[in-house]
Amino acid sequence: MTGQLSPIDKAKFVAAKKAVDYVEDGMRVGLGTGSTAAWMVRCLGELVREDGLKIRGVPTSTRTAELAREVGIEVISLDEAKWLDLTIDGADEFDGELNLIKGGGGALLQEKIVATASDQMIVIADAAKEVGHLGAFPLPVEVIPFGWQTSRALIEEMLISVDVLGRDVTLRMNGDHPYVTDEGNHILDLHLGRIGNARQLAMVLNQIPGVVENGLFVDICDVVVIGHGDGRVVLRDINEGTVEQDRLDFVESDNLFKDMMD
């Protein structure tokens, strides 16, 4: 089965497989959203079914919750968990200080709440997600539907005074209709090219009326696990200042790879 995977999917898989080594019996684990996080959920499900791992998972979206239940992970709410030992999630971009852009999958609000309610956040990504400066990936900003065009105009005005290359702001669509998040909100995608000061931009965005949250994750990620298509993984710990390398062999598993979506 793994022989049919593209190099990018192999990279996502090995990053996810390595990251679940951080999960211990009895933990409350935040379960991220997106293609790389889906590999992680399936890896955890395999450990639950075959090794008897006992964990409780707090998903960051309805689709992650559905997948977690499907693979046998006990799902609870964040209110039930109150606090988490660990969150594992993907990222659309990360820089050298492990600041992130997230929200390409539309779940940035729940992802940020869950990540900040955790003792540790681990990001899993393929090597292409690492950038010198954040901003090439459009920055998602979740806004309430009421007055969203006013919120967009205020964001566009604000962008004039901050250190970014571009200022195009588009409403994310789902076919002919605006994309709707799990919370019933819309997403504005900011095409910035390059973000000079992510911390400043995150703070200013959240002061704009109508903005619920933005996809800049600053000082939240502790470890990034970077996968490569040849099975290599690099673990970068921002708190310890360490970089470790490993290599994982691909293991055939019809259960793990069945019905895997991009």
Short mmCIF file of C-alpha atoms in Angstrom, two decimals:
data_model
loop_
_atom_site.label_atom_id
_atom_site.label_comp_id
_atom_site.label_asym_id
_atom_site.label_seq_id
_atom_site.Cartn_x
_atom_site.Cartn_y
_atom_site.Cartn_z
CA MET A 1 0.00 0.00 0.00
CA THR A 2 2.75 2.49 0.91
CA GLY A 3 4.39 1.86 -2.45
CA GLN A 4 1.42 3.66 -3.99
CA LEU A 5 1.90 6.77 -1.87
CA SER A 6 3.42 9.91 -3.32
CA PRO A 7 6.63 11.22 -1.72
CA ILE A 8 4.65 14.01 -0.04
CA ASP A 9 2.23 11.51 1.51
CA LYS A 10 5.12 9.34 2.66
CA ALA A 11 6.62 12.42 4.32
CA LYS A 12 3.33 13.18 6.07
CA PHE A 13 3.02 9.56 7.21
CA VAL A 14 6.50 9.28 8.74
CA ALA A 15 6.06 12.61 10.55
CA ALA A 16 2.75 11.42 11.99
CA LYS A 17 4.15 8.00 12.89
CA LYS A 18 7.09 9.53 14.75
CA ALA A 19 4.93 12.09 16.57
CA VAL A 20 2.70 9.45 18.18
CA ASP A 21 5.79 8.26 20.10
CA TYR A 22 5.11 11.24 22.38
CA VAL A 23 1.71 9.83 23.37
CA GLU A 24 1.59 7.81 26.58
CA ASP A 25 -1.07 5.65 28.19
CA GLY A 26 -3.74 7.67 29.99
CA MET A 27 -3.07 10.95 28.17
CA ARG A 28 -5.67 13.45 27.04
CA VAL A 29 -4.63 14.30 23.49
CA GLY A 30 -5.70 17.12 21.19
CA LEU A 31 -6.30 15.75 17.69
CA GLY A 32 -5.59 18.16 14.87
CA THR A 33 -7.32 18.64 11.52
CA GLY A 34 -5.98 18.26 8.00
CA SER A 35 -4.31 15.70 5.78
CA THR A 36 -1.19 15.23 7.93
CA ALA A 37 -3.20 15.15 11.17
CA ALA A 38 -5.42 12.47 9.65
CA TRP A 39 -2.38 10.21 9.32
CA MET A 40 -1.66 10.83 13.01
CA VAL A 41 -5.22 9.94 14.05
CA ARG A 42 -5.01 6.68 12.11
CA CYS A 43 -1.62 5.87 13.67
CA LEU A 44 -3.06 6.46 17.14
CA GLY A 45 -6.09 4.35 16.29
CA GLU A 46 -3.81 1.49 15.31
CA LEU A 47 -2.04 1.72 18.68
CA VAL A 48 -5.40 1.75 20.48
CA ARG A 49 -6.68 -1.31 18.64
CA GLU A 50 -3.52 -3.40 18.43
CA ASP A 51 -1.43 -2.33 21.45
CA GLY A 52 -4.18 -1.44 23.92
CA LEU A 53 -3.16 2.22 24.21
CA LYS A 54 -5.68 4.02 26.42
CA ILE A 55 -6.14 7.69 25.58
CA ARG A 56 -8.93 10.20 25.31
CA GLY A 57 -8.92 12.46 22.28
CA VAL A 58 -10.23 15.99 21.90
CA PRO A 59 -10.79 16.63 18.18
CA THR A 60 -10.48 20.06 16.58
CA SER A 61 -13.21 19.56 13.97
CA THR A 62 -16.24 17.42 13.23
CA ARG A 63 -14.35 15.49 10.54
CA THR A 64 -11.50 14.70 12.92
CA ALA A 65 -14.04 13.55 15.52
CA GLU A 66 -15.64 11.23 12.96
CA LEU A 67 -12.27 9.76 11.96
CA ALA A 68 -11.18 9.30 15.60
CA ARG A 69 -14.34 7.38 16.45
CA GLU A 70 -13.97 5.32 13.29
CA VAL A 71 -10.48 4.14 14.27
CA GLY A 72 -11.43 3.40 17.88
CA ILE A 73 -10.24 6.46 19.82
CA GLU A 74 -12.41 7.58 22.74
CA VAL A 75 -13.59 11.11 21.94
CA ILE A 76 -14.39 13.69 24.61
CA SER A 77 -14.97 17.43 24.57
CA LEU A 78 -12.46 20.00 25.76
CA ASP A 79 -14.88 20.95 28.53
CA GLU A 80 -14.80 17.33 29.72
CA ALA A 81 -11.01 17.13 29.48
CA LYS A 82 -10.47 20.62 30.97
CA TRP A 83 -6.76 20.46 30.12
CA LEU A 84 -4.68 18.36 27.73
CA ASP A 85 -1.33 16.66 28.05
CA LEU A 86 -0.50 17.04 24.39
CA THR A 87 -1.85 18.27 21.07
CA ILE A 88 -0.59 16.97 17.73
CA ASP A 89 -1.57 18.93 14.64
CA GLY A 90 -0.34 19.91 11.21
CA ALA A 91 0.57 23.33 9.83
CA ASP A 92 0.34 25.13 6.53
CA GLU A 93 3.65 26.91 7.20
CA PHE A 94 6.22 27.11 9.98
CA ASP A 95 9.31 29.28 10.38
CA GLY A 96 12.60 28.88 12.23
CA GLU A 97 11.04 30.00 15.53
CA LEU A 98 8.22 27.46 15.09
CA ASN A 99 5.63 30.14 14.52
CA LEU A 100 2.85 28.78 12.32
CA ILE A 101 0.17 29.59 9.82
CA LYS A 102 -2.79 27.26 10.26
CA GLY A 103 -6.36 27.18 9.05
CA GLY A 104 -6.08 25.94 5.49
CA GLY A 105 -8.59 23.27 6.49
CA GLY A 106 -10.91 25.81 8.08
CA ALA A 107 -10.56 24.64 11.70
CA LEU A 108 -8.21 27.33 13.03
CA LEU A 109 -10.45 28.47 15.91
CA GLN A 110 -10.86 25.07 17.53
CA GLU A 111 -7.23 24.22 16.71
CA LYS A 112 -5.93 27.29 18.53
CA ILE A 113 -8.18 26.78 21.56
CA VAL A 114 -7.13 23.13 21.88
CA ALA A 115 -3.43 23.86 21.31
CA THR A 116 -3.32 26.58 23.97
CA ALA A 117 -5.12 24.29 26.43
CA SER A 118 -2.27 21.77 26.20
CA ASP A 119 0.96 21.26 28.11
CA GLN A 120 2.72 20.69 24.79
CA MET A 121 1.96 21.20 21.10
CA ILE A 122 3.67 19.05 18.50
CA VAL A 123 3.39 19.99 14.84
CA ILE A 124 3.77 17.38 12.11
CA ALA A 125 4.65 18.53 8.61
CA ASP A 126 6.47 17.67 5.44
CA ALA A 127 9.67 19.56 4.69
CA ALA A 128 7.97 21.82 2.12
CA LYS A 129 6.03 23.56 4.91
CA GLU A 130 9.20 25.17 6.36
CA VAL A 131 9.71 28.79 5.25
CA GLY A 132 12.13 31.60 6.00
CA HIS A 133 9.26 34.01 6.61
CA LEU A 134 5.57 33.27 7.07
CA GLY A 135 3.10 34.58 4.53
CA ALA A 136 3.41 32.70 1.26
CA PHE A 137 0.43 30.61 2.36
CA PRO A 138 -2.71 32.79 2.62
CA LEU A 139 -3.43 33.69 6.25
CA PRO A 140 -6.93 32.59 7.30
CA VAL A 141 -8.96 34.92 9.48
CA GLU A 142 -12.29 33.69 10.89
CA VAL A 143 -15.02 36.34 10.97
CA ILE A 144 -18.67 36.29 11.96
CA PRO A 145 -21.09 36.46 9.01
CA PHE A 146 -22.72 39.68 10.23
CA GLY A 147 -20.91 42.62 8.66
CA TRP A 148 -18.14 40.46 7.19
CA GLN A 149 -17.58 42.95 4.36
CA THR A 150 -17.00 45.69 6.92
CA SER A 151 -14.54 43.43 8.73
CA ARG A 152 -12.75 42.83 5.43
CA ALA A 153 -12.56 46.57 4.73
CA LEU A 154 -11.11 47.20 8.20
CA ILE A 155 -8.54 44.45 7.69
CA GLU A 156 -7.52 45.88 4.32
CA GLU A 157 -7.12 49.31 5.88
CA MET A 158 -5.05 47.92 8.74
CA LEU A 159 -2.73 46.05 6.37
CA ILE A 160 -1.51 49.34 4.92
CA SER A 161 0.34 50.07 8.17
CA VAL A 162 1.98 46.69 8.81
CA ASP A 163 5.00 44.94 7.33
CA VAL A 164 3.51 42.71 4.61
CA LEU A 165 4.11 42.45 0.87
CA GLY A 166 0.52 41.99 -0.30
CA ARG A 167 -2.88 43.15 0.89
CA ASP A 168 -5.44 41.13 -1.08
CA VAL A 169 -8.26 39.76 1.08
CA THR A 170 -10.68 37.19 -0.33
CA LEU A 171 -13.73 35.44 1.09
CA ARG A 172 -13.21 31.67 1.15
CA MET A 173 -15.85 29.93 -0.92
CA ASN A 174 -17.35 26.45 -0.97
CA GLY A 175 -18.62 26.20 -4.52
CA ASP A 176 -21.03 29.06 -5.08
CA HIS A 177 -21.48 29.80 -1.39
CA PRO A 178 -19.22 31.18 1.35
CA TYR A 179 -17.32 28.53 3.29
CA VAL A 180 -18.85 27.98 6.73
CA THR A 181 -16.76 26.82 9.70
CA ASP A 182 -17.92 24.41 12.40
CA GLU A 183 -18.89 27.51 14.43
CA GLY A 184 -20.98 28.93 11.59
CA ASN A 185 -18.49 31.65 10.65
CA HIS A 186 -16.78 32.71 7.42
CA ILE A 187 -13.08 32.77 6.59
CA LEU A 188 -11.20 35.62 4.94
CA ASP A 189 -7.90 34.58 3.34
CA LEU A 190 -5.20 37.25 3.47
CA HIS A 191 -2.73 37.01 0.56
CA LEU A 192 0.23 38.72 2.18
CA GLY A 193 3.26 37.18 0.47
CA ARG A 194 5.49 37.85 3.45
CA ILE A 195 4.73 38.71 7.08
CA GLY A 196 7.40 40.84 8.72
CA ASN A 197 6.10 40.69 12.30
CA ALA A 198 3.76 37.77 12.96
CA ARG A 199 3.25 38.59 16.64
CA GLN A 200 2.19 42.16 15.92
CA LEU A 201 -0.11 41.15 13.08
CA ALA A 202 -1.84 38.48 15.19
CA MET A 203 -2.55 40.99 17.96
CA VAL A 204 -3.83 43.72 15.64
CA LEU A 205 -6.09 41.37 13.67
CA ASN A 206 -7.88 40.19 16.79
CA GLN A 207 -8.74 43.77 17.75
CA ILE A 208 -10.82 44.28 14.60
CA PRO A 209 -14.60 44.05 15.18
CA GLY A 210 -16.04 40.89 13.68
CA VAL A 211 -12.77 38.96 13.77
CA VAL A 212 -13.08 35.80 15.86
CA GLU A 213 -9.53 34.47 15.47
CA ASN A 214 -6.61 34.39 13.06
CA GLY A 215 -4.41 31.57 11.82
CA LEU A 216 -1.11 32.84 13.24
CA PHE A 217 0.10 30.50 15.99
CA VAL A 218 2.88 32.41 17.77
CA ASP A 219 4.76 30.93 20.74
CA ILE A 220 2.39 27.95 20.85
CA CYS A 221 4.30 25.15 19.09
CA ASP A 222 6.95 23.33 21.16
CA VAL A 223 8.18 20.65 18.75
CA VAL A 224 7.97 20.21 15.00
CA VAL A 225 8.39 16.78 13.44
CA ILE A 226 9.41 17.16 9.80
CA GLY A 227 8.90 14.20 7.49
CA HIS A 228 10.70 13.42 4.25
CA GLY A 229 9.66 11.17 1.40
CA ASP A 230 12.57 8.77 1.95
CA GLY A 231 11.52 8.01 5.55
CA ARG A 232 13.76 10.53 7.31
CA VAL A 233 12.30 12.57 10.15
CA VAL A 234 13.77 15.62 11.86
CA LEU A 235 12.59 16.62 15.34
CA ARG A 236 13.14 20.25 16.29
CA ASP A 237 12.46 21.23 19.92
CA ILE A 238 12.25 25.00 20.38
CA ASN A 239 12.39 24.83 24.19
CA GLU A 240 15.36 22.47 24.44
CA GLY A 241 17.11 23.97 21.43
CA THR A 242 17.75 20.49 20.04
CA VAL A 243 17.51 18.92 16.60
CA GLU A 244 17.31 15.12 16.26
CA GLN A 245 17.12 12.91 13.20
CA ASP A 246 15.68 9.44 12.66
CA ARG A 247 14.51 7.22 9.83
CA LEU A 248 11.35 5.12 9.73
CA ASP A 249 10.69 2.08 7.61
CA PHE A 250 7.38 1.91 5.80
CA VAL A 251 5.19 -0.89 7.11
CA GLU A 252 2.38 -2.36 5.04
CA SER A 253 -0.92 -2.04 6.89
CA ASP A 254 -4.23 -2.32 5.06
CA ASN A 255 -6.09 -1.10 8.14
CA LEU A 256 -3.98 2.03 8.48
CA PHE A 257 -4.06 3.13 4.87
CA LYS A 258 -7.61 2.09 4.00
CA ASP A 259 -9.82 4.92 2.78
CA MET A 260 -7.14 7.53 3.51
CA MET A 261 -8.10 10.90 2.09
CA ASP A 262 -5.86 13.73 0.94
#
